[in-house]
Amino acid sequence: MANLRIPSFILPIFLFALSSLSYNANLVDARQLLETPVPEIPKPVLPELPPLPKVDFPAKPELPKLHLPEIPELPKVPELPKIPELPKPELPKVPELPAVPHLPDLDKLTLPKDFPVIHP
């Protein structure tokens, strides 16, 4: 059985190339359509419409003004009773820790001169 080994990136490039060819063809066709001369068509003479008759509408009747009822006022909200304050809790006292003794200073370590130093 024959096995073709084509790299996987070839297929998308091939499809892109084919699609760009058809895109250019559409641009050429559109340019050719714009450049072709179009013969002028004479405009037809439209008949004039007769004027519309004027209609006299009767006067609008006056409506009496409506009296809106007064909206009753809502009663005031009664005041809420005051909430008694709760006593604040007290934290227990923590005993103090003993002082830490001071550690003696250590001598600075020195590397031998032949030791390779690696810089990051």
Short mmCIF file of N, CA, C and O in Angstrom, two decimals:
data_model
loop_
_atom_site.label_atom_id
_atom_site.label_comp_id
_atom_site.label_asym_id
_atom_site.label_seq_id
_atom_site.Cartn_x
_atom_site.Cartn_y
_atom_site.Cartn_z
N MET A 1 0.86 -1.17 0.00
CA MET A 1 0.00 0.00 0.00
C MET A 1 0.90 1.23 0.00
O MET A 1 1.83 1.34 0.78
N ALA A 2 0.59 2.16 -0.89
CA ALA A 2 1.43 3.36 -1.00
C ALA A 2 1.07 4.32 0.13
O ALA A 2 -0.08 4.49 0.49
N ASN A 3 2.09 4.94 0.66
CA ASN A 3 1.89 5.88 1.76
C ASN A 3 2.54 7.19 1.38
O ASN A 3 3.75 7.25 1.16
N LEU A 4 1.73 8.25 1.28
CA LEU A 4 2.25 9.57 0.94
C LEU A 4 2.59 10.30 2.23
O LEU A 4 1.77 10.40 3.12
N ARG A 5 3.79 10.82 2.31
CA ARG A 5 4.18 11.56 3.51
C ARG A 5 4.31 13.02 3.15
O ARG A 5 5.32 13.45 2.63
N ILE A 6 3.24 13.77 3.45
CA ILE A 6 3.24 15.21 3.22
C ILE A 6 3.20 15.89 4.58
O ILE A 6 2.40 15.51 5.44
N PRO A 7 4.05 16.87 4.79
CA PRO A 7 4.00 17.56 6.09
C PRO A 7 2.62 18.18 6.32
O PRO A 7 1.93 18.59 5.39
N SER A 8 2.23 18.25 7.58
CA SER A 8 0.87 18.67 7.92
C SER A 8 0.65 20.15 7.67
O SER A 8 -0.49 20.60 7.56
N PHE A 9 1.70 20.96 7.53
CA PHE A 9 1.49 22.40 7.32
C PHE A 9 1.24 22.72 5.85
O PHE A 9 0.88 23.84 5.52
N ILE A 10 1.40 21.77 4.95
CA ILE A 10 1.21 22.02 3.52
C ILE A 10 -0.26 22.21 3.19
O ILE A 10 -0.63 23.08 2.39
N LEU A 11 -1.14 21.41 3.78
CA LEU A 11 -2.56 21.48 3.46
C LEU A 11 -3.18 22.85 3.76
O LEU A 11 -3.86 23.41 2.89
N PRO A 12 -2.97 23.47 4.93
CA PRO A 12 -3.54 24.80 5.15
C PRO A 12 -2.99 25.84 4.18
O PRO A 12 -3.73 26.72 3.71
N ILE A 13 -1.70 25.76 3.83
CA ILE A 13 -1.14 26.71 2.88
C ILE A 13 -1.79 26.53 1.51
O ILE A 13 -2.12 27.50 0.81
N PHE A 14 -1.98 25.29 1.10
CA PHE A 14 -2.62 25.00 -0.18
C PHE A 14 -4.05 25.53 -0.23
O PHE A 14 -4.46 26.16 -1.21
N LEU A 15 -4.81 25.33 0.85
CA LEU A 15 -6.18 25.83 0.89
C LEU A 15 -6.22 27.35 0.87
O LEU A 15 -7.08 27.97 0.23
N PHE A 16 -5.30 27.99 1.56
CA PHE A 16 -5.23 29.45 1.57
C PHE A 16 -4.92 29.98 0.17
O PHE A 16 -5.49 30.97 -0.29
N ALA A 17 -4.01 29.33 -0.53
CA ALA A 17 -3.65 29.76 -1.87
C ALA A 17 -4.84 29.63 -2.81
O ALA A 17 -5.11 30.52 -3.63
N LEU A 18 -5.58 28.53 -2.71
CA LEU A 18 -6.75 28.35 -3.57
C LEU A 18 -7.83 29.40 -3.28
O LEU A 18 -8.47 29.93 -4.20
N SER A 19 -8.04 29.71 -2.01
CA SER A 19 -9.07 30.69 -1.68
C SER A 19 -8.66 32.08 -2.14
O SER A 19 -9.51 32.89 -2.54
N SER A 20 -7.38 32.41 -2.10
CA SER A 20 -6.95 33.74 -2.54
C SER A 20 -7.08 33.89 -4.05
O SER A 20 -7.30 34.98 -4.56
N LEU A 21 -6.95 32.79 -4.80
CA LEU A 21 -7.13 32.87 -6.26
C LEU A 21 -8.57 33.25 -6.61
O LEU A 21 -8.82 34.08 -7.47
N SER A 22 -9.53 32.65 -5.93
CA SER A 22 -10.93 32.97 -6.23
C SER A 22 -11.26 34.38 -5.76
O SER A 22 -12.09 35.06 -6.37
N TYR A 23 -10.62 34.87 -4.73
CA TYR A 23 -10.87 36.22 -4.24
C TYR A 23 -10.40 37.25 -5.26
O TYR A 23 -11.09 38.21 -5.55
N ASN A 24 -9.23 37.03 -5.86
CA ASN A 24 -8.73 37.96 -6.87
C ASN A 24 -9.61 37.97 -8.09
O ASN A 24 -9.80 39.00 -8.73
N ALA A 25 -10.17 36.82 -8.47
CA ALA A 25 -11.04 36.76 -9.64
C ALA A 25 -12.29 37.60 -9.42
O ALA A 25 -12.76 38.29 -10.32
N ASN A 26 -12.83 37.61 -8.20
CA ASN A 26 -14.01 38.42 -7.92
C ASN A 26 -13.68 39.90 -8.02
O ASN A 26 -14.50 40.69 -8.47
N LEU A 27 -12.48 40.30 -7.60
CA LEU A 27 -12.11 41.71 -7.70
C LEU A 27 -11.98 42.13 -9.15
O LEU A 27 -12.39 43.23 -9.53
N VAL A 28 -11.42 41.27 -9.99
CA VAL A 28 -11.26 41.61 -11.41
C VAL A 28 -12.63 41.74 -12.07
O VAL A 28 -12.88 42.68 -12.83
N ASP A 29 -13.54 40.82 -11.75
CA ASP A 29 -14.88 40.89 -12.33
C ASP A 29 -15.59 42.17 -11.90
O ASP A 29 -16.26 42.82 -12.70
N ALA A 30 -15.44 42.55 -10.66
CA ALA A 30 -16.10 43.75 -10.16
C ALA A 30 -15.52 44.99 -10.84
O ALA A 30 -16.26 45.91 -11.21
N ARG A 31 -14.21 45.02 -11.05
CA ARG A 31 -13.59 46.18 -11.71
C ARG A 31 -14.07 46.27 -13.16
O ARG A 31 -14.35 47.34 -13.67
N GLN A 32 -14.19 45.13 -13.83
CA GLN A 32 -14.66 45.14 -15.21
C GLN A 32 -16.11 45.62 -15.29
O GLN A 32 -16.49 46.33 -16.23
N LEU A 33 -16.92 45.24 -14.33
CA LEU A 33 -18.30 45.71 -14.32
C LEU A 33 -18.37 47.21 -14.13
O LEU A 33 -19.22 47.90 -14.72
N LEU A 34 -17.49 47.76 -13.30
CA LEU A 34 -17.50 49.20 -13.07
C LEU A 34 -17.03 49.98 -14.29
O LEU A 34 -17.47 51.10 -14.53
N GLU A 35 -16.12 49.39 -15.07
CA GLU A 35 -15.56 50.10 -16.21
C GLU A 35 -16.42 49.99 -17.46
O GLU A 35 -16.22 50.74 -18.41
N THR A 36 -17.37 49.08 -17.52
CA THR A 36 -18.19 48.94 -18.73
C THR A 36 -19.17 50.11 -18.83
O THR A 36 -19.80 50.50 -17.84
N PRO A 37 -19.31 50.69 -20.03
CA PRO A 37 -20.26 51.81 -20.19
C PRO A 37 -21.69 51.29 -20.17
O PRO A 37 -22.00 50.23 -20.72
N VAL A 38 -22.54 52.05 -19.55
CA VAL A 38 -23.96 51.67 -19.45
C VAL A 38 -24.75 52.64 -20.33
O VAL A 38 -24.62 53.86 -20.20
N PRO A 39 -25.58 52.13 -21.22
CA PRO A 39 -26.37 53.05 -22.05
C PRO A 39 -27.42 53.75 -21.20
O PRO A 39 -27.99 53.16 -20.28
N GLU A 40 -27.63 55.01 -21.51
CA GLU A 40 -28.61 55.78 -20.73
C GLU A 40 -30.02 55.44 -21.20
O GLU A 40 -30.30 55.39 -22.39
N ILE A 41 -30.89 55.24 -20.26
CA ILE A 41 -32.28 54.92 -20.54
C ILE A 41 -33.08 56.20 -20.35
O ILE A 41 -32.96 56.87 -19.32
N PRO A 42 -33.91 56.57 -21.33
CA PRO A 42 -34.69 57.80 -21.16
C PRO A 42 -35.72 57.62 -20.04
O PRO A 42 -36.32 56.56 -19.88
N LYS A 43 -35.89 58.70 -19.29
CA LYS A 43 -36.83 58.64 -18.18
C LYS A 43 -38.24 58.79 -18.72
O LYS A 43 -38.50 59.66 -19.56
N PRO A 44 -39.18 57.98 -18.28
CA PRO A 44 -40.56 58.10 -18.77
C PRO A 44 -41.23 59.35 -18.18
O PRO A 44 -40.89 59.80 -17.09
N VAL A 45 -42.15 59.88 -18.92
CA VAL A 45 -42.89 61.05 -18.45
C VAL A 45 -44.02 60.56 -17.55
O VAL A 45 -44.86 59.76 -17.97
N LEU A 46 -44.02 61.03 -16.34
CA LEU A 46 -45.04 60.60 -15.38
C LEU A 46 -46.24 61.53 -15.46
O LEU A 46 -46.08 62.75 -15.55
N PRO A 47 -47.43 60.97 -15.45
CA PRO A 47 -48.61 61.86 -15.48
C PRO A 47 -48.75 62.57 -14.13
O PRO A 47 -48.38 62.05 -13.09
N GLU A 48 -49.30 63.77 -14.18
CA GLU A 48 -49.49 64.53 -12.94
C GLU A 48 -50.74 64.04 -12.23
O GLU A 48 -51.77 63.76 -12.86
N LEU A 49 -50.64 63.93 -10.94
CA LEU A 49 -51.78 63.49 -10.14
C LEU A 49 -52.71 64.68 -9.91
O LEU A 49 -52.26 65.81 -9.72
N PRO A 50 -54.00 64.43 -9.91
CA PRO A 50 -54.91 65.55 -9.63
C PRO A 50 -54.78 65.97 -8.17
O PRO A 50 -54.40 65.18 -7.31
N PRO A 51 -55.05 67.24 -7.87
CA PRO A 51 -54.93 67.68 -6.48
C PRO A 51 -55.98 66.99 -5.60
O PRO A 51 -57.09 66.69 -6.04
N LEU A 52 -55.59 66.73 -4.38
CA LEU A 52 -56.49 66.08 -3.44
C LEU A 52 -57.52 67.09 -2.93
O LEU A 52 -57.21 68.27 -2.72
N PRO A 53 -58.76 66.64 -2.75
CA PRO A 53 -59.77 67.58 -2.24
C PRO A 53 -59.51 67.91 -0.78
O PRO A 53 -59.01 67.08 -0.01
N LYS A 54 -59.83 69.14 -0.39
CA LYS A 54 -59.67 69.53 1.00
C LYS A 54 -60.89 69.10 1.79
O LYS A 54 -62.01 69.27 1.36
N VAL A 55 -60.63 68.54 2.95
CA VAL A 55 -61.70 68.05 3.80
C VAL A 55 -61.80 68.97 5.00
O VAL A 55 -60.82 69.27 5.66
N ASP A 56 -63.03 69.45 5.28
CA ASP A 56 -63.26 70.29 6.45
C ASP A 56 -63.68 69.39 7.61
O ASP A 56 -64.72 68.73 7.55
N PHE A 57 -62.86 69.36 8.61
CA PHE A 57 -63.18 68.56 9.78
C PHE A 57 -63.98 69.41 10.75
O PHE A 57 -63.76 70.62 10.88
N PRO A 58 -64.92 68.79 11.49
CA PRO A 58 -65.67 69.57 12.47
C PRO A 58 -64.76 69.93 13.64
O PRO A 58 -63.72 69.31 13.87
N ALA A 59 -65.15 70.96 14.36
CA ALA A 59 -64.35 71.42 15.50
C ALA A 59 -64.33 70.34 16.59
O ALA A 59 -65.28 69.58 16.75
N LYS A 60 -63.25 70.30 17.31
CA LYS A 60 -63.12 69.31 18.38
C LYS A 60 -64.03 69.70 19.53
O LYS A 60 -64.06 70.86 19.94
N PRO A 61 -64.75 68.74 20.07
CA PRO A 61 -65.58 69.08 21.23
C PRO A 61 -64.70 69.26 22.47
O PRO A 61 -63.70 68.58 22.63
N GLU A 62 -65.09 70.19 23.30
CA GLU A 62 -64.33 70.41 24.53
C GLU A 62 -64.85 69.47 25.61
O GLU A 62 -66.05 69.39 25.85
N LEU A 63 -63.94 68.79 26.23
CA LEU A 63 -64.29 67.86 27.29
C LEU A 63 -64.14 68.56 28.64
O LEU A 63 -63.24 69.37 28.83
N PRO A 64 -65.03 68.25 29.58
CA PRO A 64 -64.87 68.87 30.90
C PRO A 64 -63.64 68.30 31.59
O PRO A 64 -63.25 67.15 31.38
N LYS A 65 -63.03 69.14 32.41
CA LYS A 65 -61.85 68.69 33.14
C LYS A 65 -62.26 67.73 34.23
O LYS A 65 -63.25 67.95 34.93
N LEU A 66 -61.53 66.66 34.34
CA LEU A 66 -61.83 65.67 35.35
C LEU A 66 -61.22 66.09 36.67
O LEU A 66 -60.10 66.60 36.73
N HIS A 67 -61.99 65.87 37.74
CA HIS A 67 -61.48 66.16 39.07
C HIS A 67 -60.89 64.88 39.65
O HIS A 67 -61.58 63.87 39.82
N LEU A 68 -59.61 64.92 39.93
CA LEU A 68 -58.95 63.75 40.49
C LEU A 68 -59.12 63.75 42.00
O LEU A 68 -58.96 64.79 42.64
N PRO A 69 -59.43 62.59 42.57
CA PRO A 69 -59.59 62.56 44.03
C PRO A 69 -58.23 62.73 44.70
O PRO A 69 -57.19 62.35 44.15
N GLU A 70 -58.26 63.30 45.87
CA GLU A 70 -57.02 63.49 46.61
C GLU A 70 -56.57 62.16 47.19
O GLU A 70 -57.36 61.37 47.67
N ILE A 71 -55.28 61.96 47.14
CA ILE A 71 -54.71 60.71 47.67
C ILE A 71 -54.46 60.90 49.16
O ILE A 71 -53.83 61.87 49.57
N PRO A 72 -55.00 59.99 49.97
CA PRO A 72 -54.78 60.15 51.42
C PRO A 72 -53.31 59.91 51.76
O PRO A 72 -52.64 59.11 51.13
N GLU A 73 -52.86 60.63 52.77
CA GLU A 73 -51.47 60.47 53.19
C GLU A 73 -51.33 59.20 54.03
O GLU A 73 -52.23 58.82 54.79
N LEU A 74 -50.21 58.56 53.86
CA LEU A 74 -49.95 57.34 54.62
C LEU A 74 -49.52 57.71 56.03
O LEU A 74 -48.85 58.72 56.24
N PRO A 75 -49.91 56.90 57.01
CA PRO A 75 -49.49 57.22 58.37
C PRO A 75 -47.98 57.01 58.50
O PRO A 75 -47.37 56.21 57.79
N LYS A 76 -47.40 57.76 59.43
CA LYS A 76 -45.96 57.64 59.64
C LYS A 76 -45.65 56.29 60.28
O LYS A 76 -46.46 55.74 61.04
N VAL A 77 -44.48 55.81 59.97
CA VAL A 77 -44.05 54.51 60.51
C VAL A 77 -43.71 54.71 61.98
O VAL A 77 -43.01 55.66 62.34
N PRO A 78 -44.23 53.83 62.83
CA PRO A 78 -43.90 54.00 64.25
C PRO A 78 -42.40 53.76 64.46
O PRO A 78 -41.77 52.99 63.75
N GLU A 79 -41.87 54.46 65.45
CA GLU A 79 -40.45 54.32 65.74
C GLU A 79 -40.18 52.95 66.35
O GLU A 79 -40.96 52.45 67.17
N LEU A 80 -39.08 52.36 65.95
CA LEU A 80 -38.71 51.06 66.46
C LEU A 80 -38.05 51.23 67.83
O LEU A 80 -37.39 52.23 68.08
N PRO A 81 -38.23 50.27 68.70
CA PRO A 81 -37.59 50.39 70.02
C PRO A 81 -36.07 50.26 69.86
O PRO A 81 -35.58 49.59 68.97
N LYS A 82 -35.35 50.93 70.75
CA LYS A 82 -33.90 50.88 70.70
C LYS A 82 -33.42 49.51 71.18
O LYS A 82 -33.95 48.95 72.14
N ILE A 83 -32.41 49.01 70.49
CA ILE A 83 -31.85 47.72 70.85
C ILE A 83 -30.81 47.95 71.95
O ILE A 83 -29.94 48.82 71.81
N PRO A 84 -30.91 47.19 73.03
CA PRO A 84 -29.92 47.42 74.10
C PRO A 84 -28.53 46.99 73.62
O PRO A 84 -28.37 46.05 72.85
N GLU A 85 -27.53 47.73 74.07
CA GLU A 85 -26.16 47.42 73.67
C GLU A 85 -25.67 46.21 74.46
O GLU A 85 -25.88 46.10 75.66
N LEU A 86 -24.99 45.33 73.76
CA LEU A 86 -24.44 44.14 74.41
C LEU A 86 -23.07 44.47 74.97
O LEU A 86 -22.34 45.28 74.38
N PRO A 87 -22.73 43.88 76.09
CA PRO A 87 -21.39 44.15 76.63
C PRO A 87 -20.32 43.58 75.69
O PRO A 87 -20.48 42.52 75.10
N LYS A 88 -19.23 44.32 75.55
CA LYS A 88 -18.15 43.88 74.67
C LYS A 88 -17.36 42.78 75.38
O LYS A 88 -17.05 42.90 76.57
N PRO A 89 -17.04 41.71 74.67
CA PRO A 89 -16.29 40.62 75.32
C PRO A 89 -14.84 41.05 75.54
O PRO A 89 -14.25 41.76 74.74
N GLU A 90 -14.29 40.62 76.64
CA GLU A 90 -12.91 40.94 76.95
C GLU A 90 -12.04 39.72 76.64
O GLU A 90 -12.41 38.59 76.93
N LEU A 91 -10.90 39.98 76.03
CA LEU A 91 -9.99 38.90 75.69
C LEU A 91 -9.16 38.55 76.91
O LEU A 91 -8.77 39.44 77.69
N PRO A 92 -8.88 37.26 77.11
CA PRO A 92 -8.04 36.90 78.27
C PRO A 92 -6.61 37.39 78.03
O PRO A 92 -6.14 37.49 76.90
N LYS A 93 -5.94 37.70 79.09
CA LYS A 93 -4.58 38.19 78.99
C LYS A 93 -3.65 37.02 78.69
O LYS A 93 -3.74 35.96 79.31
N VAL A 94 -2.76 37.23 77.72
CA VAL A 94 -1.80 36.20 77.33
C VAL A 94 -0.52 36.43 78.12
O VAL A 94 -0.02 37.55 78.18
N PRO A 95 0.01 35.37 78.73
CA PRO A 95 1.25 35.57 79.48
C PRO A 95 2.40 35.92 78.53
O PRO A 95 2.43 35.48 77.39
N GLU A 96 3.31 36.75 79.00
CA GLU A 96 4.43 37.17 78.17
C GLU A 96 5.42 36.02 78.03
O GLU A 96 5.66 35.26 78.96
N LEU A 97 6.02 35.92 76.85
CA LEU A 97 7.00 34.88 76.59
C LEU A 97 8.36 35.34 77.12
O LEU A 97 8.66 36.53 77.14
N PRO A 98 9.18 34.39 77.54
CA PRO A 98 10.51 34.78 78.01
C PRO A 98 11.34 35.31 76.85
O PRO A 98 11.14 34.93 75.69
N ALA A 99 12.27 36.18 77.13
CA ALA A 99 13.11 36.78 76.09
C ALA A 99 14.01 35.72 75.49
O ALA A 99 14.50 34.82 76.18
N VAL A 100 14.25 35.82 74.18
CA VAL A 100 15.11 34.87 73.48
C VAL A 100 16.54 35.34 73.64
O VAL A 100 16.84 36.51 73.41
N PRO A 101 17.46 34.44 74.05
CA PRO A 101 18.85 34.87 74.20
C PRO A 101 19.45 35.20 72.83
O PRO A 101 19.09 34.62 71.82
N HIS A 102 20.36 36.15 72.83
CA HIS A 102 20.99 36.59 71.60
C HIS A 102 21.99 35.53 71.15
O HIS A 102 22.82 35.08 71.93
N LEU A 103 21.91 35.15 69.86
CA LEU A 103 22.83 34.16 69.33
C LEU A 103 24.14 34.83 68.94
O LEU A 103 24.13 35.97 68.45
N PRO A 104 25.24 34.16 69.11
CA PRO A 104 26.52 34.78 68.72
C PRO A 104 26.61 34.89 67.21
O PRO A 104 26.05 34.10 66.47
N ASP A 105 27.33 35.92 66.74
CA ASP A 105 27.50 36.12 65.30
C ASP A 105 28.42 35.02 64.77
O ASP A 105 29.44 34.68 65.38
N LEU A 106 28.07 34.50 63.58
CA LEU A 106 28.88 33.46 62.97
C LEU A 106 29.92 34.11 62.06
O LEU A 106 29.69 35.18 61.49
N ASP A 107 31.06 33.44 61.94
CA ASP A 107 32.10 33.95 61.05
C ASP A 107 31.63 33.84 59.61
O ASP A 107 30.90 32.91 59.24
N LYS A 108 32.05 34.80 58.79
CA LYS A 108 31.68 34.79 57.39
C LYS A 108 32.45 33.69 56.69
O LYS A 108 33.66 33.57 56.86
N LEU A 109 31.75 32.90 55.91
CA LEU A 109 32.40 31.80 55.22
C LEU A 109 33.16 32.34 54.01
O LEU A 109 32.66 33.20 53.29
N THR A 110 34.30 31.83 53.80
CA THR A 110 35.08 32.24 52.63
C THR A 110 35.30 31.02 51.75
O THR A 110 35.54 29.92 52.23
N LEU A 111 35.20 31.24 50.45
CA LEU A 111 35.41 30.16 49.50
C LEU A 111 36.87 30.14 49.09
O LEU A 111 37.52 31.18 49.03
N PRO A 112 37.38 28.98 48.78
CA PRO A 112 38.76 28.94 48.30
C PRO A 112 38.86 29.65 46.94
O PRO A 112 37.90 29.76 46.19
N LYS A 113 40.04 30.16 46.63
CA LYS A 113 40.23 30.93 45.40
C LYS A 113 40.08 30.05 44.17
O LYS A 113 39.69 30.53 43.10
N ASP A 114 40.35 28.79 44.25
CA ASP A 114 40.25 27.91 43.09
C ASP A 114 38.82 27.41 42.87
O ASP A 114 38.54 26.76 41.87
N PHE A 115 37.92 27.73 43.75
CA PHE A 115 36.52 27.26 43.64
C PHE A 115 35.80 28.06 42.55
O PHE A 115 35.80 29.27 42.56
N PRO A 116 35.17 27.39 41.55
CA PRO A 116 34.50 28.13 40.47
C PRO A 116 33.20 28.77 40.98
O PRO A 116 32.42 28.15 41.69
N VAL A 117 32.98 30.00 40.58
CA VAL A 117 31.77 30.72 40.98
C VAL A 117 30.84 30.76 39.79
O VAL A 117 31.22 31.17 38.69
N ILE A 118 29.61 30.36 39.96
CA ILE A 118 28.61 30.34 38.88
C ILE A 118 27.69 31.54 39.08
O ILE A 118 27.05 31.68 40.12
N HIS A 119 27.65 32.40 38.07
CA HIS A 119 26.77 33.57 38.14
C HIS A 119 25.47 33.24 37.42
O HIS A 119 25.48 32.67 36.35
N PRO A 120 24.35 33.66 38.00
CA PRO A 120 23.07 33.34 37.33
C PRO A 120 22.85 34.22 36.13
O PRO A 120 23.33 35.26 35.95
#
